[in-house]
């Protein structure tokens, strides 16, 4: 299948609308499965798969290697006067089950509106204010072109080089495109970006939860699932040679299941932290190698006053943090929080530093923008979350690498094996929603649908 035809097929068959909004209320009733199902991982994909199986009265257990559920969703209490999200924070789009759950829960949905500010040199200005600067306009135009790129495969860095974008503004496409996709400009394949953009179907508005955390939302909706989660249980080997399937944990204890849904992060598969017997098919191993996932750090800085403009949405800088956003907007009037997100090469550099050094350097950079000592004097609390150092996560989220095969590769990664082992998680989403919470949930639905279709 040609890549262009595949995109069209994906929009019809696997987009968020097809998966979430066009399903009958009880699509699995004729195919109840009586066997034992094991779900590996209690992130968004694993919990949602459990939620769907719970509705069917299926027998399942979720094994989570960490001491808590949520995966890359992790709120922190006590840093500010609201729960600060150390991982996923935004609900991306209004056409997803995640958005519907938030609406049903009565949560306050805050659109991430506001004016974006861009740093060039020591100046911080809005897009409108920079619009007389030709180099800035070219940087914004290149960012648009990257999202709809066509032609021979290239990276974002190579595109900036061939278009001779000047150095002083190259951090802008890097922040808007590469950092948003979870990596650096030199590592991001633009054909994969264009495919993801073309198949995205969730809507373009972003939302924050004003009065609760994302995890609390999942806990509320999955209240009947959580008792079936076994924490601190790292599955190290899956032997599906015979029936039942044998699961071996880090203590060499064995458990048994008839079907398994694997929802661990891509990085766990890349590190061979789970051994499969027999070995995974070569096509799937190639797919695992041909999707990127790397370092990711989120920094929350809490201040006792707001020194940025009241209408600020995001702040795009040329320093260590490509983008800050105002996490406290609409959530607090006494804790003023900037959240910074760093991926790729910049995150690798920061990961080699202590949290204290990172925070000190970020404050110096903000002081350069807002005035000497401004940020440093106002800081009351801070937290650095290095996702690459989390042993059961090992990174931010998946991204398209150059010549990686794009969505077709993600589809290959998602394919079940022998009607026994199924795969979910944001990296397996081939409808454009990889790297998102709702994409992880949609992949969980797909895996459950595949499993139930295989019931004979």
Short mmCIF file of C-alpha atoms in Angstrom, two decimals:
data_model
loop_
_atom_site.label_atom_id
_atom_site.label_comp_id
_atom_site.label_asym_id
_atom_site.label_seq_id
_atom_site.Cartn_x
_atom_site.Cartn_y
_atom_site.Cartn_z
CA UNK A 1 0.00 0.00 0.00
CA UNK A 2 1.33 3.45 -0.90
CA UNK A 3 1.84 5.84 2.00
CA UNK A 4 -0.69 8.34 0.63
CA UNK A 5 -3.35 5.62 0.28
CA UNK A 6 -2.47 4.36 3.75
CA UNK A 7 -3.15 7.80 5.24
CA UNK A 8 -6.59 7.89 3.62
CA UNK A 9 -7.33 4.39 4.87
CA UNK A 10 -6.14 5.30 8.36
CA UNK A 11 -8.41 8.33 8.55
CA UNK A 12 -11.40 6.12 7.83
CA UNK A 13 -10.41 3.09 9.85
CA UNK A 14 -8.32 4.09 12.83
CA UNK A 15 -8.80 7.78 13.56
CA UNK A 16 -10.15 8.95 16.89
CA UNK A 17 -13.62 9.54 15.49
CA UNK A 18 -13.84 5.99 14.16
CA UNK A 19 -12.53 4.48 17.36
CA UNK A 20 -14.37 6.56 19.89
CA UNK A 21 -17.45 8.35 18.67
CA UNK A 22 -18.88 5.98 16.09
CA UNK A 23 -18.91 2.82 18.17
CA UNK A 24 -22.18 1.29 19.39
CA UNK A 25 -22.65 1.43 23.13
CA UNK A 26 -21.87 -2.27 23.62
CA UNK A 27 -19.79 -3.42 20.63
CA UNK A 28 -18.40 -6.55 22.30
CA UNK A 29 -21.52 -8.17 23.76
CA UNK A 30 -21.69 -11.07 21.25
CA UNK A 31 -18.06 -12.06 21.88
CA UNK A 32 -17.52 -12.34 25.59
CA UNK A 33 -14.16 -13.89 26.33
CA UNK A 34 -13.96 -16.41 29.13
CA UNK A 35 -10.19 -16.80 29.35
CA UNK A 36 -7.67 -14.97 31.51
CA UNK A 37 -6.22 -11.75 30.12
CA UNK A 38 -3.01 -10.09 31.34
CA UNK A 39 -2.40 -6.41 30.66
CA UNK A 40 1.20 -5.25 31.02
CA UNK A 41 1.33 -1.62 32.17
CA UNK A 42 -1.13 0.59 34.05
CA UNK A 43 -0.76 3.78 32.03
CA UNK A 44 -3.59 5.30 30.03
CA UNK A 45 -3.61 2.48 27.45
CA UNK A 46 -3.60 -0.30 30.04
CA UNK A 47 -6.20 1.29 32.27
CA UNK A 48 -8.53 1.99 29.37
CA UNK A 49 -8.13 -1.54 28.05
CA UNK A 50 -9.07 -2.74 31.53
CA UNK A 51 -12.04 -0.37 31.57
CA UNK A 52 -13.37 -1.86 28.32
CA UNK A 53 -12.78 -5.43 29.48
CA UNK A 54 -14.47 -4.64 32.78
CA UNK A 55 -17.57 -3.59 30.85
CA UNK A 56 -17.58 -7.01 29.20
CA UNK A 57 -17.20 -8.91 32.44
CA UNK A 58 -13.86 -10.31 31.28
CA UNK A 59 -11.24 -11.84 33.54
CA UNK A 60 -8.12 -9.69 33.53
CA UNK A 61 -5.21 -8.55 35.67
CA UNK A 62 -3.01 -5.51 35.09
CA UNK A 63 0.65 -5.83 36.02
CA UNK A 64 2.44 -2.52 36.69
CA UNK A 65 6.19 -2.39 37.25
CA UNK A 66 6.11 0.90 39.16
CA UNK A 67 4.69 1.63 42.59
CA UNK A 68 1.89 3.76 41.14
CA UNK A 69 -0.51 3.78 38.23
CA UNK A 70 -0.63 6.38 35.49
CA UNK A 71 2.53 5.82 33.49
CA UNK A 72 3.54 9.19 32.06
CA UNK A 73 0.66 10.88 33.85
CA UNK A 74 1.89 11.98 37.26
CA UNK A 75 0.50 14.85 39.36
CA UNK A 76 2.42 16.28 42.31
CA UNK A 77 0.69 17.61 45.41
CA UNK A 78 2.26 20.24 47.65
CA UNK A 79 4.46 22.00 45.10
CA UNK A 80 1.80 24.67 44.53
CA UNK A 81 -1.75 25.15 45.77
CA UNK A 82 -2.99 22.88 42.98
CA UNK A 83 -1.74 19.53 41.68
CA UNK A 84 1.09 20.22 39.24
CA UNK A 85 1.34 17.79 36.34
CA UNK A 86 4.86 16.38 35.98
CA UNK A 87 3.99 14.47 32.81
CA UNK A 88 1.09 14.77 30.41
CA UNK A 89 -0.95 17.88 31.16
CA UNK A 90 -3.03 18.94 28.19
CA UNK A 91 -6.12 17.34 26.70
CA UNK A 92 -5.38 17.72 23.02
CA UNK A 93 -8.58 18.19 21.07
CA UNK A 94 -12.24 17.80 21.95
CA UNK A 95 -13.00 14.65 19.95
CA UNK A 96 -11.83 11.87 22.20
CA UNK A 97 -13.00 9.72 25.08
CA UNK A 98 -10.56 11.56 27.36
CA UNK A 99 -12.28 14.86 26.62
CA UNK A 100 -15.71 13.25 27.04
CA UNK A 101 -14.68 11.82 30.40
CA UNK A 102 -13.53 15.25 31.53
CA UNK A 103 -16.86 16.78 30.52
CA UNK A 104 -18.85 14.01 32.22
CA UNK A 105 -16.86 14.41 35.43
CA UNK A 106 -17.78 18.07 35.75
CA UNK A 107 -14.14 19.11 35.57
CA UNK A 108 -13.36 22.67 34.63
CA UNK A 109 -11.95 22.61 31.09
CA UNK A 110 -9.67 25.57 30.45
CA UNK A 111 -8.79 26.27 26.80
CA UNK A 112 -5.08 26.98 26.48
CA UNK A 113 -5.61 30.35 24.89
CA UNK A 114 -3.42 33.40 25.32
CA UNK A 115 -0.71 35.17 23.42
CA UNK A 116 2.53 33.41 22.57
CA UNK A 117 5.84 35.18 23.09
CA UNK A 118 9.07 34.51 21.22
CA UNK A 119 12.61 35.26 22.32
CA UNK A 120 15.18 36.43 19.78
CA UNK A 121 18.41 37.57 21.34
CA UNK A 122 17.46 39.24 24.61
CA UNK A 123 14.09 40.49 23.34
CA UNK A 124 10.73 38.82 24.02
CA UNK A 125 7.88 39.83 21.77
CA UNK A 126 4.59 38.57 20.39
CA UNK A 127 4.17 37.23 16.87
CA UNK A 128 2.49 40.46 15.87
CA UNK A 129 5.36 42.50 17.26
CA UNK A 130 7.97 40.36 15.49
CA UNK A 131 6.08 40.37 12.21
CA UNK A 132 8.22 43.15 10.75
CA UNK A 133 11.30 40.93 11.20
CA UNK A 134 11.82 38.95 7.97
CA UNK A 135 13.85 36.21 9.65
CA UNK A 136 11.09 35.62 12.21
CA UNK A 137 8.47 35.41 9.48
CA UNK A 138 10.60 32.91 7.59
CA UNK A 139 10.95 30.80 10.75
CA UNK A 140 7.17 30.75 11.21
CA UNK A 141 6.63 29.93 7.53
CA UNK A 142 9.12 27.07 7.72
CA UNK A 143 7.27 25.70 10.75
CA UNK A 144 4.07 25.63 8.72
CA UNK A 145 5.83 23.97 5.80
CA UNK A 146 7.28 21.30 8.07
CA UNK A 147 3.79 20.19 9.14
CA UNK A 148 2.77 19.66 5.52
CA UNK A 149 6.13 18.56 4.14
CA UNK A 150 6.29 16.53 0.93
CA UNK A 151 9.28 15.40 -1.07
CA UNK A 152 12.35 13.36 -0.23
CA UNK A 153 12.82 12.50 3.42
CA UNK A 154 14.65 15.10 5.45
CA UNK A 155 14.99 16.24 9.03
CA UNK A 156 13.80 19.55 10.37
CA UNK A 157 17.43 20.60 10.84
CA UNK A 158 18.23 19.77 7.22
CA UNK A 159 15.21 21.76 6.05
CA UNK A 160 16.41 24.77 8.01
CA UNK A 161 19.85 24.34 6.47
CA UNK A 162 18.66 24.01 2.87
CA UNK A 163 16.35 27.01 3.22
CA UNK A 164 19.22 28.97 4.80
CA UNK A 165 17.22 29.94 7.86
CA UNK A 166 19.50 32.16 9.94
CA UNK A 167 20.81 30.84 13.25
CA UNK A 168 19.15 33.48 15.44
CA UNK A 169 15.65 32.08 14.72
CA UNK A 170 16.30 28.35 14.25
CA UNK A 171 15.20 27.67 17.82
CA UNK A 172 11.66 28.70 16.85
CA UNK A 173 10.85 25.77 14.47
CA UNK A 174 12.83 23.56 16.82
CA UNK A 175 10.46 24.52 19.65
CA UNK A 176 7.23 24.61 17.65
CA UNK A 177 7.80 21.35 15.77
CA UNK A 178 10.66 19.18 17.06
CA UNK A 179 10.24 19.74 20.80
CA UNK A 180 6.47 19.34 20.44
CA UNK A 181 7.05 16.00 18.73
CA UNK A 182 9.40 14.89 21.50
CA UNK A 183 12.87 15.33 20.04
CA UNK A 184 15.44 17.62 18.41
CA UNK A 185 15.37 19.14 14.93
CA UNK A 186 18.26 16.92 13.81
CA UNK A 187 16.39 13.72 14.72
CA UNK A 188 12.88 14.40 13.48
CA UNK A 189 11.76 12.91 10.15
CA UNK A 190 9.44 15.33 8.38
CA UNK A 191 7.57 12.76 6.28
CA UNK A 192 6.41 11.20 9.54
CA UNK A 193 5.38 14.62 10.84
CA UNK A 194 3.34 15.31 7.71
CA UNK A 195 1.61 11.92 7.97
CA UNK A 196 0.72 12.49 11.61
CA UNK A 197 -0.61 15.97 10.88
CA UNK A 198 -2.68 14.70 7.94
CA UNK A 199 -4.35 11.96 9.99
CA UNK A 200 -4.91 13.92 13.20
CA UNK A 201 -8.66 13.97 13.91
CA UNK A 202 -9.11 15.00 17.56
CA UNK A 203 -9.38 18.74 16.96
CA UNK A 204 -6.76 21.43 17.46
CA UNK A 205 -7.87 23.09 20.69
CA UNK A 206 -5.96 22.18 23.85
CA UNK A 207 -7.39 22.13 27.37
CA UNK A 208 -6.15 22.04 30.94
CA UNK A 209 -8.18 20.63 33.80
CA UNK A 210 -8.81 23.57 36.08
CA UNK A 211 -9.83 21.80 39.26
CA UNK A 212 -8.35 18.33 39.17
CA UNK A 213 -5.50 16.23 37.77
CA UNK A 214 -5.57 13.96 34.76
CA UNK A 215 -4.80 10.98 36.98
CA UNK A 216 -7.76 11.72 39.26
CA UNK A 217 -9.97 11.65 36.17
CA UNK A 218 -8.66 8.22 35.15
CA UNK A 219 -8.99 6.99 38.74
CA UNK A 220 -12.62 8.08 38.86
CA UNK A 221 -13.58 6.45 35.56
CA UNK A 222 -11.50 3.32 36.20
CA UNK A 223 -12.49 2.82 39.85
CA UNK A 224 -13.51 -0.79 39.15
CA UNK A 225 -10.29 -1.45 37.25
CA UNK A 226 -7.76 -0.24 39.82
CA UNK A 227 -8.41 -3.12 42.28
CA UNK A 228 -7.20 -5.45 39.52
CA UNK A 229 -3.85 -3.66 39.19
CA UNK A 230 -0.85 -5.40 40.76
CA UNK A 231 1.79 -2.77 41.52
CA UNK A 232 5.55 -3.31 41.76
CA UNK A 233 5.28 -6.27 39.44
CA UNK A 234 7.70 -5.98 36.54
CA UNK A 235 7.05 -8.59 33.88
CA UNK A 236 10.41 -9.60 32.41
CA UNK A 237 9.48 -12.49 30.12
CA UNK A 238 6.44 -13.49 28.09
CA UNK A 239 6.52 -17.06 26.82
CA UNK A 240 3.67 -17.63 24.38
CA UNK A 241 5.08 -20.84 22.89
CA UNK A 242 2.22 -22.88 24.32
CA UNK A 243 -1.05 -22.29 26.11
CA UNK A 244 -1.41 -20.87 28.64
CA UNK A 245 1.04 -18.02 28.17
CA UNK A 246 3.70 -17.86 30.89
CA UNK A 247 4.54 -14.48 32.42
CA UNK A 248 7.71 -14.30 34.49
CA UNK A 249 8.35 -11.33 36.77
CA UNK A 250 11.59 -9.81 38.04
CA UNK A 251 11.60 -12.25 40.98
CA UNK A 252 11.29 -15.21 38.58
CA UNK A 253 7.75 -15.88 39.77
CA UNK A 254 5.38 -17.20 37.14
CA UNK A 255 1.85 -16.21 36.27
CA UNK A 256 -0.38 -17.51 33.52
CA UNK A 257 -2.76 -16.01 30.98
CA UNK A 258 -4.55 -16.98 27.81
CA UNK A 259 -4.04 -13.59 26.13
CA UNK A 260 -1.72 -10.67 26.85
CA UNK A 261 -2.00 -6.97 26.00
CA UNK A 262 1.39 -5.24 26.16
CA UNK A 263 1.09 -1.50 26.78
CA UNK A 264 4.59 -0.59 27.99
CA UNK A 265 6.41 2.47 26.55
CA UNK A 266 8.28 1.95 23.30
CA UNK A 267 11.59 2.53 25.11
CA UNK A 268 10.99 -0.56 27.25
CA UNK A 269 10.68 -2.67 24.10
CA UNK A 270 13.73 -0.98 22.59
CA UNK A 271 15.76 -1.81 25.70
CA UNK A 272 14.64 -5.47 25.56
CA UNK A 273 13.38 -5.16 29.12
CA UNK A 274 10.77 -7.77 28.24
CA UNK A 275 12.00 -11.00 26.68
CA UNK A 276 9.57 -12.68 24.31
CA UNK A 277 9.61 -16.43 23.66
CA UNK A 278 9.55 -17.15 20.79
CA UNK A 279 11.27 -13.99 19.60
CA UNK A 280 9.16 -11.26 18.10
CA UNK A 281 8.84 -11.37 14.30
CA UNK A 282 11.62 -9.54 12.47
CA UNK A 283 9.12 -7.05 11.03
CA UNK A 284 8.05 -6.05 14.54
CA UNK A 285 11.65 -5.81 15.75
CA UNK A 286 12.40 -3.53 12.80
CA UNK A 287 9.37 -1.41 13.67
CA UNK A 288 10.58 -1.06 17.26
CA UNK A 289 13.91 0.23 15.96
CA UNK A 290 12.35 2.54 13.37
CA UNK A 291 10.35 4.70 15.76
CA UNK A 292 12.17 7.19 17.95
CA UNK A 293 11.89 7.81 21.66
CA UNK A 294 14.37 9.79 23.70
CA UNK A 295 15.06 12.01 26.67
CA UNK A 296 12.35 14.22 28.09
CA UNK A 297 12.39 16.58 31.07
CA UNK A 298 9.59 18.66 32.53
CA UNK A 299 10.37 21.49 34.92
CA UNK A 300 7.78 23.21 37.12
CA UNK A 301 8.80 26.61 38.50
CA UNK A 302 6.55 28.12 41.19
CA UNK A 303 6.70 31.87 41.83
CA UNK A 304 5.09 34.17 44.40
CA UNK A 305 4.12 36.68 41.74
CA UNK A 306 3.49 36.87 38.03
CA UNK A 307 6.23 38.71 36.13
CA UNK A 308 5.06 37.69 32.66
CA UNK A 309 2.25 39.37 30.76
CA UNK A 310 -1.23 38.47 31.99
CA UNK A 311 -2.32 37.16 28.59
CA UNK A 312 0.68 34.86 28.12
CA UNK A 313 0.05 31.47 26.51
CA UNK A 314 3.49 30.03 25.76
CA UNK A 315 6.98 31.48 25.98
CA UNK A 316 9.37 30.18 23.32
CA UNK A 317 12.99 30.74 24.30
CA UNK A 318 16.42 30.31 22.75
CA UNK A 319 17.78 28.86 25.99
CA UNK A 320 17.68 25.44 27.62
CA UNK A 321 13.86 25.21 27.61
CA UNK A 322 12.27 25.55 24.16
CA UNK A 323 8.80 26.23 25.58
CA UNK A 324 7.26 27.35 28.85
CA UNK A 325 3.54 27.60 29.40
CA UNK A 326 1.54 29.05 32.29
CA UNK A 327 0.22 26.01 34.14
CA UNK A 328 -1.39 28.13 36.84
CA UNK A 329 -3.63 30.11 34.47
CA UNK A 330 -7.22 29.58 35.60
CA UNK A 331 -6.06 27.22 38.35
CA UNK A 332 -4.64 29.51 41.00
CA UNK A 333 -4.42 33.15 42.00
CA UNK A 334 -1.61 32.70 44.52
CA UNK A 335 0.73 30.11 43.00
CA UNK A 336 2.17 31.25 39.68
CA UNK A 337 3.60 28.31 37.77
CA UNK A 338 5.62 28.13 34.57
CA UNK A 339 6.03 24.61 33.20
CA UNK A 340 8.94 23.99 30.85
CA UNK A 341 9.25 21.03 28.53
CA UNK A 342 12.57 19.87 27.07
CA UNK A 343 13.26 16.90 24.78
CA UNK A 344 16.03 15.55 22.59
CA UNK A 345 19.57 16.88 22.79
CA UNK A 346 18.74 19.70 25.19
CA UNK A 347 17.15 17.21 27.59
CA UNK A 348 20.21 14.97 27.37
CA UNK A 349 22.40 17.91 28.42
CA UNK A 350 20.13 18.79 31.33
CA UNK A 351 19.91 15.16 32.40
CA UNK A 352 23.61 15.23 33.21
CA UNK A 353 23.09 18.06 35.71
CA UNK A 354 21.64 18.08 39.20
CA UNK A 355 18.17 19.49 39.75
CA UNK A 356 19.68 22.40 41.67
CA UNK A 357 21.98 23.34 38.79
CA UNK A 358 19.17 23.00 36.26
CA UNK A 359 16.88 25.30 38.23
CA UNK A 360 19.60 27.88 38.82
CA UNK A 361 20.46 28.01 35.12
CA UNK A 362 16.83 28.28 34.04
CA UNK A 363 16.29 31.14 36.45
CA UNK A 364 19.30 32.95 35.00
CA UNK A 365 17.86 32.53 31.51
CA UNK A 366 14.48 33.87 32.63
CA UNK A 367 16.24 36.76 34.36
CA UNK A 368 17.86 37.62 31.03
CA UNK A 369 14.42 37.84 29.45
CA UNK A 370 12.44 39.54 32.23
CA UNK A 371 15.08 41.59 33.98
CA UNK A 372 18.01 40.97 36.33
CA UNK A 373 16.98 38.94 39.36
CA UNK A 374 13.27 39.02 38.46
CA UNK A 375 12.64 35.28 38.25
CA UNK A 376 15.24 34.32 40.84
CA UNK A 377 13.75 36.59 43.50
CA UNK A 378 10.21 35.38 42.90
CA UNK A 379 10.88 31.62 42.99
CA UNK A 380 9.27 29.73 45.88
CA UNK A 381 9.42 26.12 44.73
CA UNK A 382 10.54 23.99 41.82
CA UNK A 383 10.58 20.42 40.57
CA UNK A 384 12.57 18.73 37.82
CA UNK A 385 11.05 15.54 36.39
CA UNK A 386 13.53 13.58 34.27
CA UNK A 387 11.47 10.95 32.48
CA UNK A 388 14.55 9.37 30.94
CA UNK A 389 15.69 8.32 34.41
CA UNK A 390 12.42 6.64 35.30
CA UNK A 391 13.34 2.92 35.02
CA UNK A 392 9.97 1.81 33.67
CA UNK A 393 9.46 4.77 31.31
CA UNK A 394 12.92 5.76 29.99
CA UNK A 395 11.92 8.79 27.95
CA UNK A 396 9.29 11.22 26.77
CA UNK A 397 7.15 9.77 23.97
CA UNK A 398 7.56 8.36 20.48
CA UNK A 399 8.42 10.40 17.39
CA UNK A 400 9.06 9.74 13.67
CA UNK A 401 12.72 9.28 12.75
CA UNK A 402 14.08 9.92 9.25
CA UNK A 403 13.29 7.04 6.89
CA UNK A 404 11.53 5.22 9.68
CA UNK A 405 8.48 4.28 7.64
CA UNK A 406 6.00 6.57 9.36
CA UNK A 407 2.52 5.35 10.16
CA UNK A 408 3.03 2.04 8.37
CA UNK A 409 5.76 1.26 10.88
CA UNK A 410 3.43 2.06 13.78
CA UNK A 411 0.83 -0.22 12.26
CA UNK A 412 3.39 -3.03 12.09
CA UNK A 413 4.29 -2.43 15.72
CA UNK A 414 0.62 -2.71 16.66
CA UNK A 415 -0.01 -6.08 15.00
CA UNK A 416 -1.05 -8.99 17.27
CA UNK A 417 1.00 -12.19 17.37
CA UNK A 418 -0.61 -15.62 17.03
CA UNK A 419 -3.91 -14.33 18.43
CA UNK A 420 -2.19 -14.36 21.81
CA UNK A 421 -0.13 -11.19 22.28
CA UNK A 422 -1.58 -7.74 21.50
CA UNK A 423 0.12 -4.36 21.55
CA UNK A 424 -1.11 -0.95 22.69
CA UNK A 425 0.40 2.32 23.90
CA UNK A 426 0.84 5.71 22.24
CA UNK A 427 3.66 4.49 19.97
CA UNK A 428 1.32 1.92 18.38
CA UNK A 429 -1.27 4.51 17.34
CA UNK A 430 -1.23 4.84 13.56
CA UNK A 431 -4.10 7.31 13.26
CA UNK A 432 -2.04 10.42 14.00
CA UNK A 433 -2.47 10.54 17.79
CA UNK A 434 0.84 9.06 18.92
CA UNK A 435 2.45 10.95 21.76
CA UNK A 436 -0.88 11.76 23.41
CA UNK A 437 -2.96 10.42 26.29
CA UNK A 438 -6.06 10.06 24.14
CA UNK A 439 -3.96 8.27 21.51
CA UNK A 440 -2.81 5.79 24.14
CA UNK A 441 -6.42 5.20 25.15
CA UNK A 442 -7.49 4.71 21.54
CA UNK A 443 -4.73 2.14 21.09
CA UNK A 444 -6.06 0.32 24.15
CA UNK A 445 -9.47 0.18 22.53
CA UNK A 446 -7.99 -1.14 19.29
CA UNK A 447 -6.12 -3.90 21.14
CA UNK A 448 -9.27 -4.96 22.99
CA UNK A 449 -11.23 -4.98 19.74
CA UNK A 450 -8.57 -7.16 18.13
CA UNK A 451 -8.58 -9.53 21.06
CA UNK A 452 -12.35 -9.91 21.06
CA UNK A 453 -12.49 -10.33 17.29
CA UNK A 454 -10.18 -13.31 17.73
CA UNK A 455 -12.63 -15.04 20.05
CA UNK A 456 -14.00 -18.12 18.31
#
